[in-house]
mmCIF file of C-alpha atoms in Angstrom:
data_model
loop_
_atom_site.group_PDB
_atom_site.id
_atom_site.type_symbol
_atom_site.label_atom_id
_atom_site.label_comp_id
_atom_site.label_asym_id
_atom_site.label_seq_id
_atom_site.Cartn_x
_atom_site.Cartn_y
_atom_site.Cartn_z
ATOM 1 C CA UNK N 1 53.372 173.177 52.189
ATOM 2 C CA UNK N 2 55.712 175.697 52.991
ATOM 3 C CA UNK N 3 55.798 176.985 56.968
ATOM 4 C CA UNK N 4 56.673 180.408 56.350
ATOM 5 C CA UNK N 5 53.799 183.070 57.801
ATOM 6 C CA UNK N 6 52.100 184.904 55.455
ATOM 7 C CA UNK N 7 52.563 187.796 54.501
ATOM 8 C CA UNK N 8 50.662 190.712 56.522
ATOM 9 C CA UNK N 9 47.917 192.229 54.391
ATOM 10 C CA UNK N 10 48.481 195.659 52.776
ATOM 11 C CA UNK N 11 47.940 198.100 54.015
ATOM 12 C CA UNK N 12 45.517 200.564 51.662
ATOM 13 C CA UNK N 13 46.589 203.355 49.970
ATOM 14 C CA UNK N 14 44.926 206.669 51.606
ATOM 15 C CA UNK N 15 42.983 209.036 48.952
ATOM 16 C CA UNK N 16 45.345 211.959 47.768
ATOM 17 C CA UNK N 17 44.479 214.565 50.098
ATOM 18 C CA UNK N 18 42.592 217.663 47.846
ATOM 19 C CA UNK N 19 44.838 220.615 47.151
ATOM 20 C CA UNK N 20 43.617 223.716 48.545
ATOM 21 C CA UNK N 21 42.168 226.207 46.957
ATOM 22 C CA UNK N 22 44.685 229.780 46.766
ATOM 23 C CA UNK N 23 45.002 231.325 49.976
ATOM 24 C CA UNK N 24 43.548 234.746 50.387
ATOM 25 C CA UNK N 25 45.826 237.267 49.458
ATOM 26 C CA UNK N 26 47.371 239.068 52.798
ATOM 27 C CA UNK N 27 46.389 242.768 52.965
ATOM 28 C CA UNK N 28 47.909 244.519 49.957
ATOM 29 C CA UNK N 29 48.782 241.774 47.623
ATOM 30 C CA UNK N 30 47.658 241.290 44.275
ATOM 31 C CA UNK N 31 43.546 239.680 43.691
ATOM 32 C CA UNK N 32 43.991 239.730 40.185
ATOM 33 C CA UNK N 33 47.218 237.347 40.936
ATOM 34 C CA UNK N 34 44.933 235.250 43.280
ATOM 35 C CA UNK N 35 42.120 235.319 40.493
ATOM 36 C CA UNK N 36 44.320 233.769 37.708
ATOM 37 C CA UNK N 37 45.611 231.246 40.132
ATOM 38 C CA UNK N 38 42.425 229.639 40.662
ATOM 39 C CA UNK N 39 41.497 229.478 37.060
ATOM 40 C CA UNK N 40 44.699 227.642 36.511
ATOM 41 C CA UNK N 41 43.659 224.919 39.549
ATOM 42 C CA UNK N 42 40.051 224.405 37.733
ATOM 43 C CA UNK N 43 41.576 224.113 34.430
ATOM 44 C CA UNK N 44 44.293 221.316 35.831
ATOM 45 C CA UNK N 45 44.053 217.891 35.266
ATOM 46 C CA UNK N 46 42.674 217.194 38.346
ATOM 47 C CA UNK N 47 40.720 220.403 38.802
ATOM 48 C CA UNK N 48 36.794 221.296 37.611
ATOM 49 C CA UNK N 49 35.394 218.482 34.677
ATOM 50 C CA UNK N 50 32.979 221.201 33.880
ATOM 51 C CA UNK N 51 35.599 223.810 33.861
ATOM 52 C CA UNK N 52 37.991 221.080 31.678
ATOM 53 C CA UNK N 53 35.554 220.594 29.813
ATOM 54 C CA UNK N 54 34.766 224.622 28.557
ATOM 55 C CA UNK N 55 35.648 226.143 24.712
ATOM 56 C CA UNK N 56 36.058 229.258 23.560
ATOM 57 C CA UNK N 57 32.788 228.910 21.852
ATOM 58 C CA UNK N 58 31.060 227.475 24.860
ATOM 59 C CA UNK N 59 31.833 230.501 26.740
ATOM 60 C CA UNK N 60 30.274 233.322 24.417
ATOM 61 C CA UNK N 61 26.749 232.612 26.506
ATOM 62 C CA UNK N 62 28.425 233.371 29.371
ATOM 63 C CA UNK N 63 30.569 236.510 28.417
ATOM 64 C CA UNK N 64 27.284 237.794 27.118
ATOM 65 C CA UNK N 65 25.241 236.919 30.316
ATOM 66 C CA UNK N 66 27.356 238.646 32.452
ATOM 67 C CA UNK N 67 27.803 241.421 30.889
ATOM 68 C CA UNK N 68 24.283 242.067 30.513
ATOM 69 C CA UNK N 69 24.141 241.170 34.312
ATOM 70 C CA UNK N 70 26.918 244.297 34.603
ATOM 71 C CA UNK N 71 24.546 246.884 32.473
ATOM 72 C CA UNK N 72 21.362 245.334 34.963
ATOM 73 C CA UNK N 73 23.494 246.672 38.259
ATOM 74 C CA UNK N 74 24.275 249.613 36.486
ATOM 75 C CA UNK N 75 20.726 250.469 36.154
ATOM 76 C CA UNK N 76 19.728 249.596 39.651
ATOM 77 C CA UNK N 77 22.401 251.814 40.933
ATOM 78 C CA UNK N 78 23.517 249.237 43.363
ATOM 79 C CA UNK N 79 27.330 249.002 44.105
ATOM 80 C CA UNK N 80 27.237 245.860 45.899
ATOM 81 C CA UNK N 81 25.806 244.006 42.791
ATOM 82 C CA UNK N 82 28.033 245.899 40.560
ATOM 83 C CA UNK N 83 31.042 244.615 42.673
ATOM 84 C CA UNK N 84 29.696 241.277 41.945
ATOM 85 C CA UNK N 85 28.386 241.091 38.307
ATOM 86 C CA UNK N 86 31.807 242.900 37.975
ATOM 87 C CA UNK N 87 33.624 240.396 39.300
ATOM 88 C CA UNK N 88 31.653 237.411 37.551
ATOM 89 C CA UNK N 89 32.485 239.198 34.052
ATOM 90 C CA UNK N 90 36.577 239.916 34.899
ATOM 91 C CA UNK N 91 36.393 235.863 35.440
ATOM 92 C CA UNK N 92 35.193 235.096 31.955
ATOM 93 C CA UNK N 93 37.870 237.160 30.752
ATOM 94 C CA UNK N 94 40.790 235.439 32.755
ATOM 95 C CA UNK N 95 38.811 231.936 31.785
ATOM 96 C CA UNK N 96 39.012 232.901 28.058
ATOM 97 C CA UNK N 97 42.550 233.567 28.407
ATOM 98 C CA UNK N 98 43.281 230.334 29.851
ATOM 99 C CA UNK N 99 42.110 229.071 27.448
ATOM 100 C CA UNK N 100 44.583 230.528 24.930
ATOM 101 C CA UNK N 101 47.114 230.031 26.934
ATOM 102 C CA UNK N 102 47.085 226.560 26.946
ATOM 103 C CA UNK N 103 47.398 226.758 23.092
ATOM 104 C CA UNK N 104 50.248 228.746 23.431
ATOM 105 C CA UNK N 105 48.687 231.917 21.714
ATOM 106 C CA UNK N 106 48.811 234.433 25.402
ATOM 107 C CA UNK N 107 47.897 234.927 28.293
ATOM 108 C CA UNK N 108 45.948 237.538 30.442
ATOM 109 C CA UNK N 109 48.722 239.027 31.372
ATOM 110 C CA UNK N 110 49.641 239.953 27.904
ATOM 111 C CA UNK N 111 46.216 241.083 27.421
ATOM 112 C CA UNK N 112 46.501 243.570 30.063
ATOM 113 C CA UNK N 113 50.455 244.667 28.937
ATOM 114 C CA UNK N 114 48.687 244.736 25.670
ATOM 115 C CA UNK N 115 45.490 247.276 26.255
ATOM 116 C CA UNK N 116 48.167 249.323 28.655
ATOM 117 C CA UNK N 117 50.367 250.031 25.956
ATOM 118 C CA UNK N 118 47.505 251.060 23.592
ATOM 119 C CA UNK N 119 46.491 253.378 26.235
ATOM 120 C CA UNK N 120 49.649 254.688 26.691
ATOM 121 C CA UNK N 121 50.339 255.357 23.609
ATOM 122 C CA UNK N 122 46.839 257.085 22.714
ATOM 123 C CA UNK N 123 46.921 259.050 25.274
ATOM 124 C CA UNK N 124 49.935 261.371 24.485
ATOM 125 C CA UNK N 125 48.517 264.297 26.014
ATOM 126 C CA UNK N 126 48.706 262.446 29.272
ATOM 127 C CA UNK N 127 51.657 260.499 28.768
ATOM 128 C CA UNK N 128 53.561 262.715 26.425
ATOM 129 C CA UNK N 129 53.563 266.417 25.312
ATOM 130 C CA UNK N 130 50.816 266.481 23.243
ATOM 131 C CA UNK N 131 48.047 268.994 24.467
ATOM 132 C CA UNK N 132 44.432 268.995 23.732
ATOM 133 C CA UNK N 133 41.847 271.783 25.322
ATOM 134 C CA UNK N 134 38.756 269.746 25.846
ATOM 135 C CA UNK N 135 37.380 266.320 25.637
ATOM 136 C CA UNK N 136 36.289 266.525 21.898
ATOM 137 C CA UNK N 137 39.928 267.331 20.767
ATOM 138 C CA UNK N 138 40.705 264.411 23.191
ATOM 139 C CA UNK N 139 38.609 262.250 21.182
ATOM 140 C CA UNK N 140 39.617 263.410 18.597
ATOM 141 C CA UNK N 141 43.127 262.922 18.825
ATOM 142 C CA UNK N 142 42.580 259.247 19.720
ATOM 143 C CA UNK N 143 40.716 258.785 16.549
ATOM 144 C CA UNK N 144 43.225 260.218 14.638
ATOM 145 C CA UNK N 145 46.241 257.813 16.317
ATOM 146 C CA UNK N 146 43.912 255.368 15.315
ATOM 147 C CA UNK N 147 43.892 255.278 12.127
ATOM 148 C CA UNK N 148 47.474 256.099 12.099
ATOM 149 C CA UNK N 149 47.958 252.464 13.659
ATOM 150 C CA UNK N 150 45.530 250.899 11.505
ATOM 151 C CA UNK N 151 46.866 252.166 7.940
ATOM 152 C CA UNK N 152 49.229 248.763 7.523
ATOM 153 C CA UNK N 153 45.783 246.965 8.071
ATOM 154 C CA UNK N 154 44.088 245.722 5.065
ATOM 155 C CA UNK N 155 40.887 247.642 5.070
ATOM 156 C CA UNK N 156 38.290 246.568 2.131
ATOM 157 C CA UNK N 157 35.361 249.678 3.458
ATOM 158 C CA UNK N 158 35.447 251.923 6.100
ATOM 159 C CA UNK N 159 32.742 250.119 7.416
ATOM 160 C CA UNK N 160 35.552 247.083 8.649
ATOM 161 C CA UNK N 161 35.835 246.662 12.176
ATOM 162 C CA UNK N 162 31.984 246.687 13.559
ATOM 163 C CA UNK N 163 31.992 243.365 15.092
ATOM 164 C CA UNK N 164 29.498 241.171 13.671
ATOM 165 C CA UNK N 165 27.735 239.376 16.591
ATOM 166 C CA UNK N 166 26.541 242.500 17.699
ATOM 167 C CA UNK N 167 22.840 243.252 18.355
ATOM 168 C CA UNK N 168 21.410 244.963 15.471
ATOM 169 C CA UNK N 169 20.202 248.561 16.961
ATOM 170 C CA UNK N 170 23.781 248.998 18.438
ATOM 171 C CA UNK N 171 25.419 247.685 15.175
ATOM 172 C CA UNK N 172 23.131 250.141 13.267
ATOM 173 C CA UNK N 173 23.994 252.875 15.143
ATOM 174 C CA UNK N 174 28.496 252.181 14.265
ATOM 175 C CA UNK N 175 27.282 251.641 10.477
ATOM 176 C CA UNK N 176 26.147 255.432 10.876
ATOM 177 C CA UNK N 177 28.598 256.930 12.390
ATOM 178 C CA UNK N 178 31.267 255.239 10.235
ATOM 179 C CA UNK N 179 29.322 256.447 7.177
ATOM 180 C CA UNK N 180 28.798 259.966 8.777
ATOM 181 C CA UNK N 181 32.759 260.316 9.457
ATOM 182 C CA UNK N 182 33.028 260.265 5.798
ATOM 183 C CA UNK N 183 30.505 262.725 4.615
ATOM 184 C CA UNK N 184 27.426 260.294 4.144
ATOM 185 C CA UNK N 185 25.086 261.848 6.460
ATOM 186 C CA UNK N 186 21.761 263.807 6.435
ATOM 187 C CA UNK N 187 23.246 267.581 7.366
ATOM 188 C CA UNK N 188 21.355 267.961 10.551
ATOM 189 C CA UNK N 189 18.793 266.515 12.641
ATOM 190 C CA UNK N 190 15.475 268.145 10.712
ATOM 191 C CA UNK N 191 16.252 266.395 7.777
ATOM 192 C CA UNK N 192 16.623 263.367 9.191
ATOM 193 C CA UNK N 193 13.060 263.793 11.049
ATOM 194 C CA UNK N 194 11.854 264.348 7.388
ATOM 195 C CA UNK N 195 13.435 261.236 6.449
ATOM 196 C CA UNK N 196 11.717 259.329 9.693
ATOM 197 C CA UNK N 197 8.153 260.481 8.374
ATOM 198 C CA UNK N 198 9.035 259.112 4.624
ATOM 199 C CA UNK N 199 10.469 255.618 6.109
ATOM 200 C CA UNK N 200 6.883 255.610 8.612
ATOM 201 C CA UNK N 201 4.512 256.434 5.721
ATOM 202 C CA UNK N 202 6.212 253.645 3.547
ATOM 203 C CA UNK N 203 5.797 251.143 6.622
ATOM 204 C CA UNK N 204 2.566 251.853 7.197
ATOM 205 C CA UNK N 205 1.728 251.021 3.383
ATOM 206 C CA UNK N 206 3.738 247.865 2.933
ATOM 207 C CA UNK N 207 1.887 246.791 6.932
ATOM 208 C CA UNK N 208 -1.555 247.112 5.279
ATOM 209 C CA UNK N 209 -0.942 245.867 2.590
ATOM 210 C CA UNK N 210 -0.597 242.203 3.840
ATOM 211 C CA UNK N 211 2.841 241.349 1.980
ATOM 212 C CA UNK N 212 5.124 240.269 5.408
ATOM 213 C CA UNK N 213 8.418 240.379 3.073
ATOM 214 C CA UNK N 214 7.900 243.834 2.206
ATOM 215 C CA UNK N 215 6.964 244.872 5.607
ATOM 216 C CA UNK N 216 9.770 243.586 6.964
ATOM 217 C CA UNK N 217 11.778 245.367 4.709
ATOM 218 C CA UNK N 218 10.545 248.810 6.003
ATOM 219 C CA UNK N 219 10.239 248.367 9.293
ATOM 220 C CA UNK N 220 14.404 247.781 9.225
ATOM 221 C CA UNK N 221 14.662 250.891 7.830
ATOM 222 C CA UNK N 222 12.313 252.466 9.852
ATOM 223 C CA UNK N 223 14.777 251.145 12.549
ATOM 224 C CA UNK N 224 18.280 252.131 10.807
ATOM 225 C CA UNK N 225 16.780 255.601 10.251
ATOM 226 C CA UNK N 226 15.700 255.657 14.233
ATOM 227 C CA UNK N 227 19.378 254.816 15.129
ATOM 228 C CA UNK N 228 20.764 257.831 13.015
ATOM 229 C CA UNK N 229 18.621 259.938 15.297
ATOM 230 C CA UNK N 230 19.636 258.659 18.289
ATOM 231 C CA UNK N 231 23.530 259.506 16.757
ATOM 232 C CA UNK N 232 22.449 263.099 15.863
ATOM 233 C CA UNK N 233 21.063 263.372 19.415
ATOM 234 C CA UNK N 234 23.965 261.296 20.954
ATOM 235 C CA UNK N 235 22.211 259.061 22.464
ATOM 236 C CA UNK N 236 22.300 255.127 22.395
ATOM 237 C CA UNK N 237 19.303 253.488 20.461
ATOM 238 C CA UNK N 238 19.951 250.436 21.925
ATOM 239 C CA UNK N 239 20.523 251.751 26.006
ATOM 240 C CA UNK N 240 17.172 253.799 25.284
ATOM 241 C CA UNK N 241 15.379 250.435 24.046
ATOM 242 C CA UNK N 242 16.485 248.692 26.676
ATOM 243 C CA UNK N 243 15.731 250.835 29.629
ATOM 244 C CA UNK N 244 12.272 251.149 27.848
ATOM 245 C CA UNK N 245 11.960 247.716 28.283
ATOM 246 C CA UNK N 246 12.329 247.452 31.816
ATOM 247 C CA UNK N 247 9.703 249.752 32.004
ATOM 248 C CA UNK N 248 7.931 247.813 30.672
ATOM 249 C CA UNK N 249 8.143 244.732 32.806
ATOM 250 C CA UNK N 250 8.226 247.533 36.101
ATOM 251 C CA UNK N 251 4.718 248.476 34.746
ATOM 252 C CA UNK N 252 3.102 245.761 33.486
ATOM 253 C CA UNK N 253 4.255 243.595 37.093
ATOM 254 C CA UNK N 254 2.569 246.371 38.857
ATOM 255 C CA UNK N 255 -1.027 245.650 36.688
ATOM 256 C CA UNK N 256 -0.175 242.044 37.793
ATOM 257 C CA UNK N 257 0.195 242.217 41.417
ATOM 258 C CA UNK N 258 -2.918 244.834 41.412
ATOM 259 C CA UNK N 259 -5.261 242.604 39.282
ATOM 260 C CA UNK N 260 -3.864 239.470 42.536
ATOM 261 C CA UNK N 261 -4.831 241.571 44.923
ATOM 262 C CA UNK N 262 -8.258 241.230 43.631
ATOM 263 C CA UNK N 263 -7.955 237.822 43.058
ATOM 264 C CA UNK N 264 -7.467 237.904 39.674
ATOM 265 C CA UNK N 265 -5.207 237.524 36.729
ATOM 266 C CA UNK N 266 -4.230 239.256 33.399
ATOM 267 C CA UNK N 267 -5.942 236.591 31.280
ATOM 268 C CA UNK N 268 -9.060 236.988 33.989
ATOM 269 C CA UNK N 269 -9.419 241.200 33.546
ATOM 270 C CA UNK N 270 -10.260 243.234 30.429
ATOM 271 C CA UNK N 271 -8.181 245.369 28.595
ATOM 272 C CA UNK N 272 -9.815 248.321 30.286
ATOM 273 C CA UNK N 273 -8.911 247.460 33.972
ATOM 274 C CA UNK N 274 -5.281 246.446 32.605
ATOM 275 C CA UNK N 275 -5.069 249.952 30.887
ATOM 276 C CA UNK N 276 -6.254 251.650 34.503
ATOM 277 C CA UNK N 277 -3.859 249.874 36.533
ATOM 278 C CA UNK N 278 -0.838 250.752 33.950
ATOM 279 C CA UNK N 279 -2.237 254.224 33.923
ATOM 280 C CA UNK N 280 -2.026 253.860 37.551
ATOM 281 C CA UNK N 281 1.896 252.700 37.514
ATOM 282 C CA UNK N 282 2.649 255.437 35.519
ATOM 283 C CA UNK N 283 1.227 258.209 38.260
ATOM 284 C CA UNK N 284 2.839 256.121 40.881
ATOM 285 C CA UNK N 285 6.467 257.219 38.965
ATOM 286 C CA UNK N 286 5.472 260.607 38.137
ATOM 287 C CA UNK N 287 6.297 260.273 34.454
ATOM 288 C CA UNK N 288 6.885 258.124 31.384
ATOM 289 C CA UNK N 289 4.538 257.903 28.320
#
C-alpha cells in the first residue's frame, strides 16, 4: 500500500453565473436597439426554451392577438394601454424577424431600411419636387407610384395582392374597391341600396325556405353587397361590426349585473325584463339602436 496522502477532494464547479438581461438604455439612447437585444438573449442557446422553441407559424396567434389588443386600446381611448399593447405588438415583429434572421433571409433592421425607402420614395412631394394640392391627389399619387413599382410583378387579376388570411368583411371590402378602380362598380350609392333590397328579398326566400346551402349562399352576398356600401360611404364594414359588437357585450353585461342585483340571472328572467333592462342601457348612453 502506497503511503502517499490522498489526494484532497475537488473542489465543485460553481453554476455559471446567469447573464444579465440588457441594461436600460441611458437617457437618449436607442429602445428599439435595447428591444432587439433582448430578443437575441431569449433566442440564444441558453436563453428562453419557450422562446427557442417558437416558429413562424406558431407566432401568427400571437401577431393577431396583439394586434387586436392594439385596436381594443384604441377604442377605450386609453394611452397608457396603447403604450403597452403597442409595445407587445412591435415585439412580435422584432421576434418574427429573429426568426429570419437566423435563416439568413434579414433582419429587422432591414425591415425598417426597407419600409423607409418605400416611404421615401412614395412620398416625392415630401421628399422630392413633386407637388400635390390636397390629400386625395396625395393618395393618389402614391397609388399611381405603385403600380409603377409593381409592373415587373407578375400579376394574373387585379384582384392579386389582398392577403388571404384576412377576415372576410375586411377582405370583401379590398375585392370592391379593386374591382371599383377598374370600372366594375354600381355608379353611386342609390343603386347600390337598390341592389341591398334585391340581395335581402332573395335571403329572406332561400331562409324560409328551409334549404341551409342556399341560404348560406345569400346571406354572403347579402354581406359582400353590405361591404360595397360601407366603400361608397367610406366607412369600414368590418371597424363598424366590430364596435357594434362591443356594444353589444357593454349592453347585454349591464342586463346582467341588473337582473344580480335582484338576485337573479339571464337564464332565471324572461325575455321581457331582459328587453327592459337593455332598453334601459341604451337610455343610460343616450343613443344606439
Amino acid at each position: 500500500m502506497s503511503d502517499a496522502a490522498p489526494p484532497p477532494p475537488a473542489t465543485p464547479t460553481p453554476p455559471p453565473s446567469p447573464v444579465p438581461a440588457p441594461a436600460p438604455p441611458p437617457a437618449g439612447a436607442d429602445a428599439f436597439a435595447r428591444l432587439v437585444e433582448v430578443m437575441r438573449r431569449l433566442r440564444a442557446p441558453d436563453g428562453c426554451p419557450w422562446d427557442r422553441q417558437q416558429t413562424h407559424d406558431s407566432l401568427k396567434r400571437y401577431l393577431l392577438e396583439e394586434t387586436y389588443e392594439v385596436l381594443e386600446a384604441l377604442d377605450e381611448g386609453n394611452p397608457e394601454l396603447l403604450r403597452e399593447e403597442l409595445g407587445d405588438l412591435l415585439f412580435q415583429v422584432v421576434f418574427l424577424s429573429r426568426l429570419s434572421e437566423e435563416r439568413g433571409e434579414f433582419t429587422v433592421h432591414d425591415a425598417a431600411a426597407g419600409i423607409a425607402e418605400k416611404l421615401i420614395r412614395r412620398h416625392p412631394w415630401v421628399f422630392g419636387d413633386t407637388r400635390v394640392g390636397n390629400a386625395e391627389e396625395a393618395k393618389a399619387t402614391w397609388e399611381t407610384l405603385k403600380a409603377k413599382e409593381r409592373q415587373g410583378k407578375k400579376k394574373d387579376s387585379v384582384l392579386d395582392g389582398i392577403p388571404k388570411e384576412l377576415p372576410a368583411l375586411a377582405k370583401a371590402l379590398r375585392l370592391s374597391q379593386k374591382a371599383a378602380k377598374v370600372g366594375f362598380d354600381w355608379p353611386n350609392l342609390d343603386a347600390v341600396l337598390e341592389k341591398l333590397d334585391e340581395e335581402m328579398q332573395e335571403f329572406e326566400e332561400a331562409a324560409r325556405s328551409g334549404d341551409r346551402e342556399h341560404a348560406r349562399e345569400e346571406l354572403g352576398d347579402l354581406f359582400f353587397v353590405m361591404a360595397n356600401i360601407a366603400r361608397k360611404l367610406e366607412l369600414d364594414p368590418e371597424d363598424a361590426l366590430r364596435l357594434t359588437n362591443e356594444t353589444f357585450i357593454r349592453r347585454f353585461k349591464h342586463v346582467e349585473r341588473r337582473l344580480r342585483e335582484g338576485g337573479k340571472g339571464p337564464e332565471d328572467a324572461g325575455l321581457e325584463e331582459m328587453e327592459r333592462l337593455w332598453e334601459e342601457a341604451k337610455e343610460r348612453e343616450g343613443k344606439g339602436p
